[in-house]
């Protein structure tokens, strides 16, 4: 991630845009439920919006390959959600979670080609493996 992209993804305008346009467009009316895994969540803007819009029984784990972004997510955006929010450094091609650990897996504006992340099907398999059978995998570019 470039320095400019990293700064923008942690900015107040981006957080406002995620809540107003990006999240509603990406989820298309699907309600978050149970344990949610966000792959490539950067600074945690989408995770914070999911938690803000959800009932108290929704728990979000945001992952990203960049430790700086994960630290920003934990310290800046997710801290106020207590035990409902988790941030973890993780490679999207080798997620460190057991099979069926999540009810819903989401990825927003992250599954575009990047040399470090491998191929699309590999990412899709990793997300599908982490969600429960009845769960949903919601990638949005």
Short mmCIF file of C-alpha atoms in Angstrom, two decimals:
data_model
loop_
_atom_site.label_atom_id
_atom_site.label_comp_id
_atom_site.label_asym_id
_atom_site.label_seq_id
_atom_site.Cartn_x
_atom_site.Cartn_y
_atom_site.Cartn_z
CA UNK A 1 0.00 0.00 0.00
CA UNK A 2 1.38 3.41 -0.91
CA UNK A 3 1.91 6.11 1.71
CA UNK A 4 -0.93 8.18 0.24
CA UNK A 5 -3.31 5.21 0.17
CA UNK A 6 -2.37 4.32 3.75
CA UNK A 7 -3.01 7.89 4.92
CA UNK A 8 -6.33 8.12 3.06
CA UNK A 9 -7.59 4.79 4.43
CA UNK A 10 -7.07 6.11 7.96
CA UNK A 11 -8.71 9.50 7.27
CA UNK A 12 -12.02 10.89 8.51
CA UNK A 13 -13.31 11.48 4.94
CA UNK A 14 -12.73 7.78 4.12
CA UNK A 15 -14.52 6.69 7.27
CA UNK A 16 -17.50 8.88 6.34
CA UNK A 17 -17.52 7.54 2.78
CA UNK A 18 -17.44 3.93 3.98
CA UNK A 19 -20.54 4.44 6.08
CA UNK A 20 -22.47 6.50 3.59
CA UNK A 21 -21.71 4.79 0.27
CA UNK A 22 -19.25 1.91 0.25
CA UNK A 23 -20.69 -0.39 2.94
CA UNK A 24 -24.34 -0.09 1.79
CA UNK A 25 -23.29 -0.69 -1.83
CA UNK A 26 -21.08 -3.66 -0.97
CA UNK A 27 -23.46 -5.45 1.40
CA UNK A 28 -26.56 -4.76 -0.73
CA UNK A 29 -28.93 -5.19 2.19
CA UNK A 30 -27.22 -8.22 3.76
CA UNK A 31 -27.15 -7.78 7.54
CA UNK A 32 -24.00 -8.63 9.43
CA UNK A 33 -24.42 -11.41 11.98
CA UNK A 34 -22.41 -13.42 14.47
CA UNK A 35 -18.66 -13.55 14.03
CA UNK A 36 -17.52 -11.53 11.01
CA UNK A 37 -14.06 -11.77 9.44
CA UNK A 38 -12.90 -8.85 7.30
CA UNK A 39 -10.00 -9.71 5.01
CA UNK A 40 -7.76 -6.80 4.00
CA UNK A 41 -9.46 -4.37 6.37
CA UNK A 42 -6.66 -1.80 6.46
CA UNK A 43 -7.29 0.84 9.10
CA UNK A 44 -10.60 -0.67 10.21
CA UNK A 45 -13.05 1.86 8.73
CA UNK A 46 -15.41 -0.81 7.37
CA UNK A 47 -15.19 -2.92 10.52
CA UNK A 48 -16.09 0.12 12.62
CA UNK A 49 -19.07 0.84 10.38
CA UNK A 50 -20.24 -2.79 10.60
CA UNK A 51 -20.03 -2.67 14.39
CA UNK A 52 -21.78 0.71 14.57
CA UNK A 53 -24.66 -0.53 12.41
CA UNK A 54 -25.01 -3.94 14.06
CA UNK A 55 -26.60 -5.26 17.20
CA UNK A 56 -24.43 -6.06 20.22
CA UNK A 57 -24.08 -9.71 19.23
CA UNK A 58 -21.91 -8.99 16.16
CA UNK A 59 -18.15 -9.41 16.60
CA UNK A 60 -15.67 -8.34 13.89
CA UNK A 61 -12.10 -9.50 13.34
CA UNK A 62 -10.31 -7.25 10.86
CA UNK A 63 -7.17 -8.59 9.20
CA UNK A 64 -4.57 -6.98 7.00
CA UNK A 65 -1.11 -7.85 5.69
CA UNK A 66 0.26 -4.45 6.78
CA UNK A 67 1.11 -4.31 10.51
CA UNK A 68 0.97 -0.49 10.50
CA UNK A 69 -2.63 -0.57 9.28
CA UNK A 70 -3.59 -3.26 11.80
CA UNK A 71 -2.07 -1.20 14.63
CA UNK A 72 -4.00 1.86 13.41
CA UNK A 73 -7.24 -0.13 13.27
CA UNK A 74 -6.78 -1.39 16.83
CA UNK A 75 -5.69 1.93 18.31
CA UNK A 76 -7.86 4.37 16.39
CA UNK A 77 -11.08 2.87 15.08
CA UNK A 78 -11.84 -0.31 16.98
CA UNK A 79 -10.80 0.52 20.52
CA UNK A 80 -14.26 1.78 21.55
CA UNK A 81 -15.98 -1.49 20.64
CA UNK A 82 -14.28 -3.53 23.37
CA UNK A 83 -14.43 -7.30 23.03
CA UNK A 84 -16.57 -7.04 19.87
CA UNK A 85 -13.58 -5.87 17.78
CA UNK A 86 -10.28 -7.55 17.01
CA UNK A 87 -7.42 -6.59 14.67
CA UNK A 88 -4.81 -9.06 13.49
CA UNK A 89 -1.97 -9.15 10.99
CA UNK A 90 -2.74 -11.92 8.51
CA UNK A 91 -1.90 -12.94 4.95
CA UNK A 92 -5.11 -13.30 2.93
CA UNK A 93 -3.76 -16.45 1.30
CA UNK A 94 -3.07 -18.24 4.61
CA UNK A 95 -5.59 -17.07 7.18
CA UNK A 96 -4.67 -18.13 10.74
CA UNK A 97 -8.17 -19.26 11.72
CA UNK A 98 -9.75 -22.67 11.97
CA UNK A 99 -12.29 -24.01 9.50
CA UNK A 100 -15.74 -22.58 10.09
CA UNK A 101 -14.58 -20.02 12.65
CA UNK A 102 -16.78 -17.21 11.24
CA UNK A 103 -20.41 -16.73 10.29
CA UNK A 104 -19.64 -14.15 7.62
CA UNK A 105 -16.49 -13.27 5.68
CA UNK A 106 -16.23 -9.90 3.95
CA UNK A 107 -13.60 -8.08 1.92
CA UNK A 108 -14.08 -4.55 0.64
CA UNK A 109 -12.06 -2.97 -2.15
CA UNK A 110 -9.12 -5.25 -1.46
CA UNK A 111 -9.32 -8.19 -3.83
CA UNK A 112 -7.65 -6.32 -6.67
CA UNK A 113 -4.41 -7.74 -8.08
CA UNK A 114 -1.40 -7.43 -5.80
CA UNK A 115 1.79 -9.38 -6.23
CA UNK A 116 2.00 -10.37 -2.56
CA UNK A 117 -1.50 -11.75 -2.29
CA UNK A 118 -1.46 -14.49 -4.88
CA UNK A 119 -4.34 -15.41 -7.16
CA UNK A 120 -8.05 -14.74 -6.75
CA UNK A 121 -9.09 -18.38 -6.26
CA UNK A 122 -6.55 -18.83 -3.46
CA UNK A 123 -7.97 -15.82 -1.61
CA UNK A 124 -11.49 -17.06 -2.17
CA UNK A 125 -10.68 -20.51 -0.81
CA UNK A 126 -9.06 -19.03 2.31
CA UNK A 127 -12.15 -16.94 3.05
CA UNK A 128 -14.54 -19.77 2.28
CA UNK A 129 -12.61 -22.12 4.57
CA UNK A 130 -12.82 -19.68 7.49
CA UNK A 131 -16.58 -19.28 7.32
CA UNK A 132 -19.20 -21.72 8.56
CA UNK A 133 -21.12 -23.74 5.98
CA UNK A 134 -24.23 -21.62 6.33
CA UNK A 135 -22.18 -18.40 6.34
CA UNK A 136 -21.63 -15.97 3.54
CA UNK A 137 -18.53 -14.87 1.65
CA UNK A 138 -19.08 -11.29 0.45
CA UNK A 139 -16.17 -9.97 -1.61
CA UNK A 140 -16.71 -6.52 -3.13
CA UNK A 141 -14.25 -4.74 -5.39
#
